[in-house]
Structure formats: C-alpha cells, structure tokens
Amino acid sequence: MLRPLLCCFAALLTLPSIAADRQQETDAAIARGIDFLTRGAASDTGAYSPQTGTGVTSLCITAVLQNRPAMATSPSIVKSLKFLEQHFQDTGGIYVNDSLYRNYETSLAMQALALANSDHRFDQRLKRAEAFLRGIQWDEGEGIESSDPGYGGAGYGKHARPDLSNTQFFLDALRSVGVGEEDPAIQKALKFVSRCQNLESEYNDTPHAAKVGDGGFYYTSAAGGQSQAGQTPDGGLRSYGSMTYAGLKSMIYAGVSKDDQRVKAAMDFIRKTYSLQQNPGMGNAGLFYYYHTFAKALDATQLKTIEDASGQKHDWRQELSETLLSLQAEDGAWVNRENERWLEGDRNLVTAYALMALSYCK
C-alpha cells in the first residue's frame, strides 16, 4: 500500500516542474518573436508593414509591450511610437492621411499608446483619440435610431456600415483607457453586438436571429447582414469562431453576466466547436486573428478549462501555447502558410497576433 502512495506523491511533485518547463518554452518562443520584430522587421521610420497604414505598427508595439512592458523605452519601440505620433490627426484620430480605416487604425493605436503611457505623456492624445472614436460610433450623431441594426457599432470607415470586428477593436480601445462597462458608448455597442448573435432574444430583433439559432456570432447585422462564413439556404447568417469569441469578449466587457442567455448561448457554441486546428466555420482563414481573439476572450471569462461537446476538458492556455510554439518559424516569426486571406501572409501582422495570444497563456 505504501509504494503506490509514494509513487502518487512523487508524480505530484513533478507537476510544478512540468509547468515550469512549459512556461520556459513559452517564454523562449516569446523572446524569439520579440527579437524578430525588434531587430530589423520595421522600416527605417519604425513602421511595420506601412502599406497597411498605422494598424500593423500598433499591433506590433502592443504585442511587444503586453509581454515585455519594460521595452517601452527600447530604441525600436521608441522609433515605432514616433511613427504613430507622425499620424496624430487634427480630428483626434490616429491614422494615415486619407485613411479608409479610421476606426481600426485609431483603436489599435490607442491600445499601443496606453501600454507605453506609464509616464502619462500620451494622456491628452489618448483623450482626443477617445473622443474621436466616440464621435464616429454609429448612433444618433450619424442620424441612426436605436432600432437600426447598425446602431452602436463601429466600422472601418470605407464601408457604409459597422461590423463586429471593428466594434470589438472599438471596445478594446475604450477599455484600454479605463472606460467602464456602464458608459453609454459601451452599452450602445452592446446593442449592436447582441444583434450579431444567432440567438432569438429580447436583445435581437433582426430577421436573422432565429434562422441559425446556434448562439454563435457573425460579421454584421447591419445593411442586411453579412457573414464571412456564408449563408444557409434560407438566408441565415452562419456563425464562426473568431466572431463568436469577439462577441463573447465584447459582452463581458459590457458587463453582461455569465448567467445571461447571450453568454450561455455563446459558450454553448464554443464548447461544441472548440478547436485550435481551425477557425471554426472558416477553416484556416483568419487563423491567427482567431487565436488572438480566442485567447483574449477566454482570459476575460476567467475560465481555466473549457469542456467540449464530448465532455473532454481542455486547458486552453496550455493547448494554445503548444499550438503556437509548433507553428513558429526558425527566425522567430509566425505566418499563416495555408491561407493569406486578411493579410495573414504578412509576417509582422501574424507575429503580432501570435505574441498577443501568448501573453494570455502565462
């Protein structure tokens, strides 16, 4: 009897060592990724993939500082921050001239600047950027009534309608500067988010609400609705992984309780479709965007494990870390080798997504 007990005790003693080894491997992967970004990946101006405007530069700054806050004063990050400063607009927004992506660029820049703002030098700029985002939210200022399916959302700027991806960036930006869940802009955004869910409820009066009914989310309820995963034969908008995690995270940020039917339905979809091999409903399209949104949303739930449809429990942090480490290139970068849709052939962008995702795996 004593020997089995001793064996069990010895096995338990090895668990902290195994966890420490895994964390060391993750830390080493993060270090290689940061090294890739900070040693020559940026242009001479400090910009990453400047053809995309300021967006990828902001993501790369955020990716580094979420993992290594002390690097805010490193030469590479300082140079990249100066690039963003060159695009501070009189409107309060942060975007390249004539940008078609004003919300996207400003929302991402705010998150980067907030992480680099320990000395408060960006306080005023962040306040102006916040005011700019509030001003372009789809609401009464644009002549939109609360009954409109686009009410409360945010869009790129080039499309005449808001979408859930841009709305989650909008909410991330407001949250990064301390805006609370009861703020009117947050609650307006929640109206839009709720209408992008395949769930018939008092919060969703769109004609799409009951057609799919799986609790997942799609791209936009506005302007007739659209899902990047396509439609069902009867015109339903198919749910998919990245938007479902974006929707879940957005609801949590807006103070929606875990007992709310919307959160329960989203979690039910997540359990039924749990995967790190694909972006559920989209295959390998937007896979690294999915990994980042997956991580940030599940971190917000404070859940350590997810139980899938078969009853198997998943330590999502460990599994995500292992997945990302297996996909890292020898030079420290990541790239979507299978599908370049949504710029995932850009090593700077995808490395930023991977590093941000790993910051939630610690």
Short mmCIF file of C-alpha atoms in Angstrom, two decimals:
data_model
loop_
_atom_site.label_atom_id
_atom_site.label_comp_id
_atom_site.label_asym_id
_atom_site.label_seq_id
_atom_site.Cartn_x
_atom_site.Cartn_y
_atom_site.Cartn_z
CA MET A 1 0.00 0.00 0.00
CA LEU A 2 2.84 2.36 0.85
CA ARG A 3 4.56 2.03 -2.52
CA PRO A 4 1.54 3.21 -4.63
CA LEU A 5 1.11 6.17 -2.29
CA LEU A 6 4.78 7.10 -2.65
CA CYS A 7 4.50 6.83 -6.44
CA CYS A 8 1.47 9.12 -6.48
CA PHE A 9 3.26 11.60 -4.23
CA ALA A 10 6.32 11.56 -6.47
CA ALA A 11 4.13 12.18 -9.52
CA LEU A 12 2.53 15.18 -7.86
CA LEU A 13 5.95 16.62 -7.07
CA THR A 14 6.82 16.60 -10.78
CA LEU A 15 3.82 18.72 -11.79
CA PRO A 16 5.33 22.11 -10.87
CA SER A 17 8.49 21.13 -12.74
CA ILE A 18 6.50 20.24 -15.86
CA ALA A 19 4.58 23.51 -15.67
CA ALA A 20 7.83 25.44 -15.21
CA ASP A 21 9.38 23.73 -18.23
CA ARG A 22 6.36 24.58 -20.37
CA GLN A 23 6.48 28.19 -19.26
CA GLN A 24 10.18 28.34 -20.07
CA GLU A 25 9.44 27.07 -23.57
CA THR A 26 6.68 29.66 -23.99
CA ASP A 27 8.92 32.44 -22.69
CA ALA A 28 11.65 31.39 -25.11
CA ALA A 29 9.19 31.47 -28.03
CA ILE A 30 8.01 34.91 -26.97
CA ALA A 31 11.60 36.11 -26.79
CA ARG A 32 12.30 34.84 -30.31
CA GLY A 33 9.15 36.51 -31.61
CA ILE A 34 10.03 39.82 -29.99
CA ASP A 35 13.55 39.54 -31.34
CA PHE A 36 12.14 39.08 -34.84
CA LEU A 37 10.01 42.23 -34.53
CA THR A 38 12.62 44.45 -32.90
CA ARG A 39 15.67 43.50 -34.97
CA GLY A 40 15.00 44.74 -38.45
CA ALA A 41 11.37 43.85 -39.15
CA ALA A 42 10.34 47.52 -39.03
CA SER A 43 11.23 50.05 -41.72
CA ASP A 44 13.71 52.87 -41.13
CA THR A 45 10.82 55.01 -39.90
CA GLY A 46 9.85 52.48 -37.23
CA ALA A 47 6.75 51.41 -39.18
CA TYR A 48 5.74 47.79 -39.61
CA SER A 49 4.14 46.99 -42.97
CA PRO A 50 3.45 50.72 -43.59
CA GLN A 51 1.39 49.89 -46.70
CA THR A 52 -1.34 48.94 -44.21
CA GLY A 53 -1.34 52.37 -42.55
CA THR A 54 -0.61 52.52 -38.82
CA GLY A 55 -2.51 49.34 -37.90
CA VAL A 56 0.23 46.72 -38.05
CA THR A 57 2.71 49.05 -36.33
CA SER A 58 0.27 49.48 -33.44
CA LEU A 59 -0.28 45.74 -33.20
CA CYS A 60 3.47 45.07 -33.12
CA ILE A 61 4.01 47.65 -30.36
CA THR A 62 1.16 46.11 -28.37
CA ALA A 63 2.48 42.59 -28.92
CA VAL A 64 5.89 43.52 -27.53
CA LEU A 65 4.64 45.58 -24.58
CA GLN A 66 2.00 43.09 -23.46
CA ASN A 67 4.82 40.62 -22.97
CA ARG A 68 7.69 42.97 -22.04
CA PRO A 69 6.37 46.25 -20.57
CA ALA A 70 9.90 47.49 -19.81
CA MET A 71 10.64 47.61 -23.55
CA ALA A 72 8.57 50.81 -23.89
CA THR A 73 11.84 52.74 -23.75
CA SER A 74 13.79 50.44 -26.09
CA PRO A 75 15.08 52.10 -29.29
CA SER A 76 12.91 50.03 -31.63
CA ILE A 77 9.68 50.72 -29.74
CA VAL A 78 10.50 54.41 -29.30
CA LYS A 79 11.01 54.68 -33.07
CA SER A 80 7.71 52.94 -33.75
CA LEU A 81 5.90 55.21 -31.30
CA LYS A 82 7.33 58.21 -33.13
CA PHE A 83 5.88 56.80 -36.34
CA LEU A 84 2.45 56.78 -34.69
CA GLU A 85 2.98 60.33 -33.44
CA GLN A 86 3.54 61.44 -37.04
CA HIS A 87 -0.02 60.37 -37.75
CA PHE A 88 -1.78 62.17 -34.91
CA GLN A 89 -4.59 63.92 -36.82
CA ASP A 90 -6.31 67.20 -36.04
CA THR A 91 -9.55 65.23 -35.72
CA GLY A 92 -8.09 63.41 -32.70
CA GLY A 93 -7.82 60.19 -34.64
CA ILE A 94 -4.58 58.32 -35.31
CA TYR A 95 -4.39 57.18 -38.92
CA VAL A 96 -2.60 57.87 -42.18
CA ASN A 97 -3.88 60.70 -44.37
CA ASP A 98 -6.96 59.77 -46.41
CA SER A 99 -7.29 56.51 -44.49
CA LEU A 100 -10.26 54.28 -45.20
CA TYR A 101 -9.78 52.57 -41.84
CA ARG A 102 -10.02 55.38 -39.29
CA ASN A 103 -11.68 53.38 -36.51
CA TYR A 104 -9.43 50.37 -37.00
CA GLU A 105 -6.19 52.39 -37.01
CA THR A 106 -7.19 54.66 -34.11
CA SER A 107 -8.48 51.81 -31.95
CA LEU A 108 -5.26 49.82 -32.35
CA ALA A 109 -3.07 52.90 -31.82
CA MET A 110 -4.86 53.72 -28.58
CA GLN A 111 -4.08 50.29 -27.17
CA ALA A 112 -0.41 50.64 -28.09
CA LEU A 113 -0.13 54.15 -26.64
CA ALA A 114 -1.92 53.14 -23.44
CA LEU A 115 0.70 50.44 -22.83
CA ALA A 116 3.51 52.93 -23.44
CA ASN A 117 1.98 55.62 -21.24
CA SER A 118 3.49 54.88 -17.84
CA ASP A 119 4.86 58.44 -17.76
CA HIS A 120 1.47 59.90 -18.84
CA ARG A 121 2.96 61.63 -21.87
CA PHE A 122 0.15 60.38 -24.08
CA ASP A 123 -2.70 61.33 -21.73
CA GLN A 124 -4.03 64.20 -23.82
CA ARG A 125 -3.59 62.36 -27.09
CA LEU A 126 -5.50 59.36 -25.73
CA LYS A 127 -8.34 61.62 -24.58
CA ARG A 128 -8.58 63.15 -28.04
CA ALA A 129 -8.48 59.73 -29.70
CA GLU A 130 -11.22 58.50 -27.35
CA ALA A 131 -13.38 61.49 -28.27
CA PHE A 132 -12.75 60.80 -31.94
CA LEU A 133 -13.90 57.18 -31.63
CA ARG A 134 -17.00 58.19 -29.72
CA GLY A 135 -17.77 60.66 -32.50
CA ILE A 136 -17.71 58.05 -35.27
CA GLN A 137 -19.68 55.36 -33.43
CA TRP A 138 -22.88 54.58 -35.32
CA ASP A 139 -25.52 56.32 -33.22
CA GLU A 140 -27.71 59.42 -33.14
CA GLY A 141 -24.82 61.58 -34.37
CA GLU A 142 -25.00 59.74 -37.68
CA GLY A 143 -28.80 60.01 -37.76
CA ILE A 144 -29.17 56.39 -36.65
CA GLU A 145 -32.01 55.37 -34.33
CA SER A 146 -31.63 52.63 -31.74
CA SER A 147 -33.95 50.43 -33.80
CA ASP A 148 -31.45 50.32 -36.68
CA PRO A 149 -29.45 47.02 -36.88
CA GLY A 150 -26.24 49.04 -37.19
CA TYR A 151 -26.86 51.18 -34.09
CA GLY A 152 -23.95 51.25 -31.64
CA GLY A 153 -21.46 49.55 -33.92
CA ALA A 154 -18.17 50.71 -35.41
CA GLY A 155 -16.87 50.14 -38.92
CA TYR A 156 -13.65 50.59 -40.85
CA GLY A 157 -14.73 53.80 -42.49
CA LYS A 158 -14.70 52.66 -46.11
CA HIS A 159 -17.86 50.56 -45.76
CA ALA A 160 -21.22 52.19 -45.21
CA ARG A 161 -21.95 50.00 -42.23
CA PRO A 162 -20.41 48.81 -38.94
CA ASP A 163 -19.14 45.29 -38.24
CA LEU A 164 -18.38 43.15 -35.20
CA SER A 165 -14.62 43.00 -35.82
CA ASN A 166 -14.25 46.78 -35.76
CA THR A 167 -16.69 47.04 -32.86
CA GLN A 168 -14.54 44.72 -30.74
CA PHE A 169 -11.48 46.89 -31.54
CA PHE A 170 -13.51 49.96 -30.57
CA LEU A 171 -14.41 48.36 -27.23
CA ASP A 172 -10.82 47.19 -26.66
CA ALA A 173 -9.64 50.79 -27.20
CA LEU A 174 -12.12 52.28 -24.75
CA ARG A 175 -11.30 49.63 -22.19
CA SER A 176 -7.56 50.32 -22.58
CA VAL A 177 -8.11 53.87 -21.27
CA GLY A 178 -10.31 52.80 -18.38
CA VAL A 179 -13.81 53.34 -19.78
CA GLY A 180 -16.23 51.33 -17.65
CA GLU A 181 -19.00 48.95 -18.61
CA GLU A 182 -21.80 51.38 -17.78
CA ASP A 183 -20.53 54.03 -20.19
CA PRO A 184 -23.18 54.93 -22.81
CA ALA A 185 -20.82 54.16 -25.72
CA ILE A 186 -20.19 50.67 -24.31
CA GLN A 187 -23.88 49.99 -23.84
CA LYS A 188 -24.70 51.25 -27.33
CA ALA A 189 -22.05 48.90 -28.72
CA LEU A 190 -23.66 46.05 -26.78
CA LYS A 191 -26.89 46.60 -28.72
CA PHE A 192 -25.02 46.07 -31.96
CA VAL A 193 -23.08 43.08 -30.64
CA SER A 194 -26.28 41.39 -29.44
CA ARG A 195 -27.82 41.77 -32.88
CA CYS A 196 -24.87 39.93 -34.45
CA GLN A 197 -25.66 36.76 -32.49
CA ASN A 198 -27.59 33.82 -33.85
CA LEU A 199 -29.94 33.87 -30.91
CA GLU A 200 -33.59 34.86 -30.75
CA SER A 201 -33.98 37.01 -27.65
CA GLU A 202 -35.31 40.30 -26.37
CA TYR A 203 -31.98 41.84 -27.40
CA ASN A 204 -32.09 40.71 -31.03
CA ASP A 205 -34.90 41.89 -33.28
CA THR A 206 -33.19 41.14 -36.59
CA PRO A 207 -34.75 38.76 -39.14
CA HIS A 208 -31.65 36.55 -38.83
CA ALA A 209 -31.99 35.89 -35.10
CA ALA A 210 -33.82 32.55 -35.29
CA LYS A 211 -32.65 31.20 -38.66
CA VAL A 212 -29.49 29.51 -37.37
CA GLY A 213 -30.03 29.69 -33.61
CA ASP A 214 -26.71 28.18 -32.52
CA GLY A 215 -25.65 31.04 -30.23
CA GLY A 216 -22.61 31.92 -32.32
CA PHE A 217 -21.83 35.28 -33.90
CA TYR A 218 -21.33 36.55 -37.44
CA TYR A 219 -19.73 39.61 -39.04
CA THR A 220 -22.51 42.19 -39.10
CA SER A 221 -26.24 42.61 -38.66
CA ALA A 222 -26.19 45.96 -40.49
CA ALA A 223 -27.17 46.73 -44.07
CA GLY A 224 -29.00 43.44 -44.49
CA GLY A 225 -26.43 41.39 -42.60
CA GLN A 226 -23.31 39.52 -43.66
CA SER A 227 -21.30 36.51 -42.51
CA GLN A 228 -17.83 35.72 -43.79
CA ALA A 229 -18.85 32.07 -43.33
CA GLY A 230 -21.70 32.46 -45.81
CA GLN A 231 -25.43 31.85 -45.62
CA THR A 232 -27.74 28.92 -45.08
CA PRO A 233 -30.23 28.07 -47.86
CA ASP A 234 -32.96 30.06 -46.09
CA GLY A 235 -30.76 33.15 -45.75
CA GLY A 236 -29.43 32.56 -42.25
CA LEU A 237 -26.00 34.01 -41.47
CA ARG A 238 -23.61 31.27 -40.41
CA SER A 239 -21.74 31.66 -37.12
CA TYR A 240 -17.99 31.27 -36.98
CA GLY A 241 -15.26 31.06 -34.38
CA SER A 242 -13.40 34.36 -34.45
CA MET A 243 -16.58 36.46 -34.39
CA THR A 244 -18.08 34.33 -31.64
CA TYR A 245 -15.08 34.93 -29.38
CA ALA A 246 -15.21 38.62 -30.34
CA GLY A 247 -18.88 38.73 -29.40
CA LEU A 248 -18.34 36.91 -26.11
CA LYS A 249 -15.47 39.22 -25.13
CA SER A 250 -17.47 42.29 -26.05
CA MET A 251 -20.42 41.19 -23.91
CA ILE A 252 -18.14 40.56 -20.94
CA TYR A 253 -16.58 44.00 -21.36
CA ALA A 254 -20.09 45.46 -21.37
CA GLY A 255 -20.87 43.80 -18.05
CA VAL A 256 -23.14 41.01 -19.29
CA SER A 257 -23.37 38.29 -16.64
CA LYS A 258 -22.23 34.71 -17.22
CA ASP A 259 -25.81 33.70 -16.41
CA ASP A 260 -27.24 35.85 -19.19
CA GLN A 261 -28.77 33.82 -22.02
CA ARG A 262 -26.49 35.52 -24.56
CA VAL A 263 -23.31 34.47 -22.76
CA LYS A 264 -24.66 30.97 -22.13
CA ALA A 265 -25.52 30.56 -25.80
CA ALA A 266 -22.11 31.82 -26.91
CA MET A 267 -20.36 29.43 -24.52
CA ASP A 268 -22.50 26.57 -25.80
CA PHE A 269 -21.35 27.31 -29.36
CA ILE A 270 -17.74 27.49 -28.16
CA ARG A 271 -17.96 24.14 -26.39
CA LYS A 272 -19.50 22.48 -29.45
CA THR A 273 -16.90 23.90 -31.85
CA TYR A 274 -13.79 24.08 -29.64
CA SER A 275 -10.74 23.83 -31.88
CA LEU A 276 -7.16 25.01 -32.24
CA GLN A 277 -6.71 23.35 -35.63
CA GLN A 278 -9.02 25.77 -37.41
CA ASN A 279 -11.12 28.90 -37.11
CA PRO A 280 -14.47 27.11 -36.71
CA GLY A 281 -16.65 27.77 -39.71
CA MET A 282 -13.77 29.40 -41.62
CA GLY A 283 -11.12 26.69 -41.79
CA ASN A 284 -7.64 28.23 -41.89
CA ALA A 285 -8.84 31.68 -42.98
CA GLY A 286 -8.06 34.29 -40.34
CA LEU A 287 -6.49 31.60 -38.16
CA PHE A 288 -4.09 33.80 -36.20
CA TYR A 289 -6.66 36.55 -35.76
CA TYR A 290 -8.76 33.74 -34.32
CA TYR A 291 -6.00 32.58 -31.97
CA HIS A 292 -5.62 36.07 -30.53
CA THR A 293 -9.36 36.66 -30.14
CA PHE A 294 -9.79 33.16 -28.66
CA ALA A 295 -7.13 33.89 -26.03
CA LYS A 296 -8.30 37.37 -25.12
CA ALA A 297 -11.92 36.28 -24.81
CA LEU A 298 -11.25 33.19 -22.71
CA ASP A 299 -8.92 35.19 -20.49
CA ALA A 300 -11.82 37.59 -19.92
CA THR A 301 -14.07 34.68 -18.86
CA GLN A 302 -11.53 33.71 -16.16
CA LEU A 303 -12.10 30.06 -17.07
CA LYS A 304 -9.09 27.79 -16.68
CA THR A 305 -10.57 24.96 -18.73
CA ILE A 306 -13.20 24.51 -21.43
CA GLU A 307 -15.26 21.34 -21.61
CA ASP A 308 -16.06 20.41 -25.21
CA ALA A 309 -19.16 18.69 -26.58
CA SER A 310 -17.75 15.23 -25.82
CA GLY A 311 -17.11 16.12 -22.19
CA GLN A 312 -13.33 16.43 -22.55
CA LYS A 313 -11.78 19.26 -20.57
CA HIS A 314 -9.18 21.45 -22.25
CA ASP A 315 -6.54 23.56 -20.56
CA TRP A 316 -6.91 26.18 -23.26
CA ARG A 317 -3.80 28.17 -22.27
CA GLN A 318 -1.55 25.12 -22.44
CA GLU A 319 -3.08 23.89 -25.68
CA LEU A 320 -2.89 27.29 -27.36
CA SER A 321 0.71 27.75 -26.26
CA GLU A 322 1.66 24.33 -27.62
CA THR A 323 -0.12 25.04 -30.90
CA LEU A 324 1.59 28.38 -31.42
CA LEU A 325 5.02 27.05 -30.49
CA SER A 326 4.60 24.31 -33.08
CA LEU A 327 3.89 26.91 -35.77
CA GLN A 328 6.77 29.30 -35.05
CA ALA A 329 9.41 29.63 -37.78
CA GLU A 330 13.14 29.31 -37.08
CA ASP A 331 13.63 33.09 -37.25
CA GLY A 332 11.02 33.63 -34.53
CA ALA A 333 8.22 34.80 -36.80
CA TRP A 334 4.78 33.37 -37.48
CA VAL A 335 2.82 33.40 -40.72
CA ASN A 336 -0.31 31.68 -42.00
CA ARG A 337 1.27 29.35 -44.53
CA GLU A 338 -2.06 27.88 -45.62
CA ASN A 339 -4.20 30.96 -46.19
CA GLU A 340 -3.12 34.59 -46.71
CA ARG A 341 -6.66 35.99 -46.51
CA TRP A 342 -6.97 39.11 -44.35
CA LEU A 343 -3.23 39.84 -44.68
CA GLU A 344 -2.15 36.69 -42.84
CA GLY A 345 0.71 36.31 -45.28
CA ASP A 346 2.25 39.35 -43.54
CA ARG A 347 4.81 38.06 -41.04
CA ASN A 348 4.73 41.23 -38.97
CA LEU A 349 0.97 41.13 -38.52
CA VAL A 350 0.80 37.40 -37.79
CA THR A 351 3.75 37.52 -35.39
CA ALA A 352 1.96 40.28 -33.51
CA TYR A 353 -1.22 38.18 -33.29
CA ALA A 354 0.76 35.18 -32.01
CA LEU A 355 2.66 37.18 -29.39
CA MET A 356 -0.51 38.83 -28.12
CA ALA A 357 -2.18 35.43 -27.87
CA LEU A 358 0.79 34.02 -25.95
CA SER A 359 0.62 36.90 -23.47
CA TYR A 360 -2.61 35.32 -22.19
CA CYS A 361 -1.09 31.86 -21.85
CA LYS A 362 1.11 32.62 -18.85
#
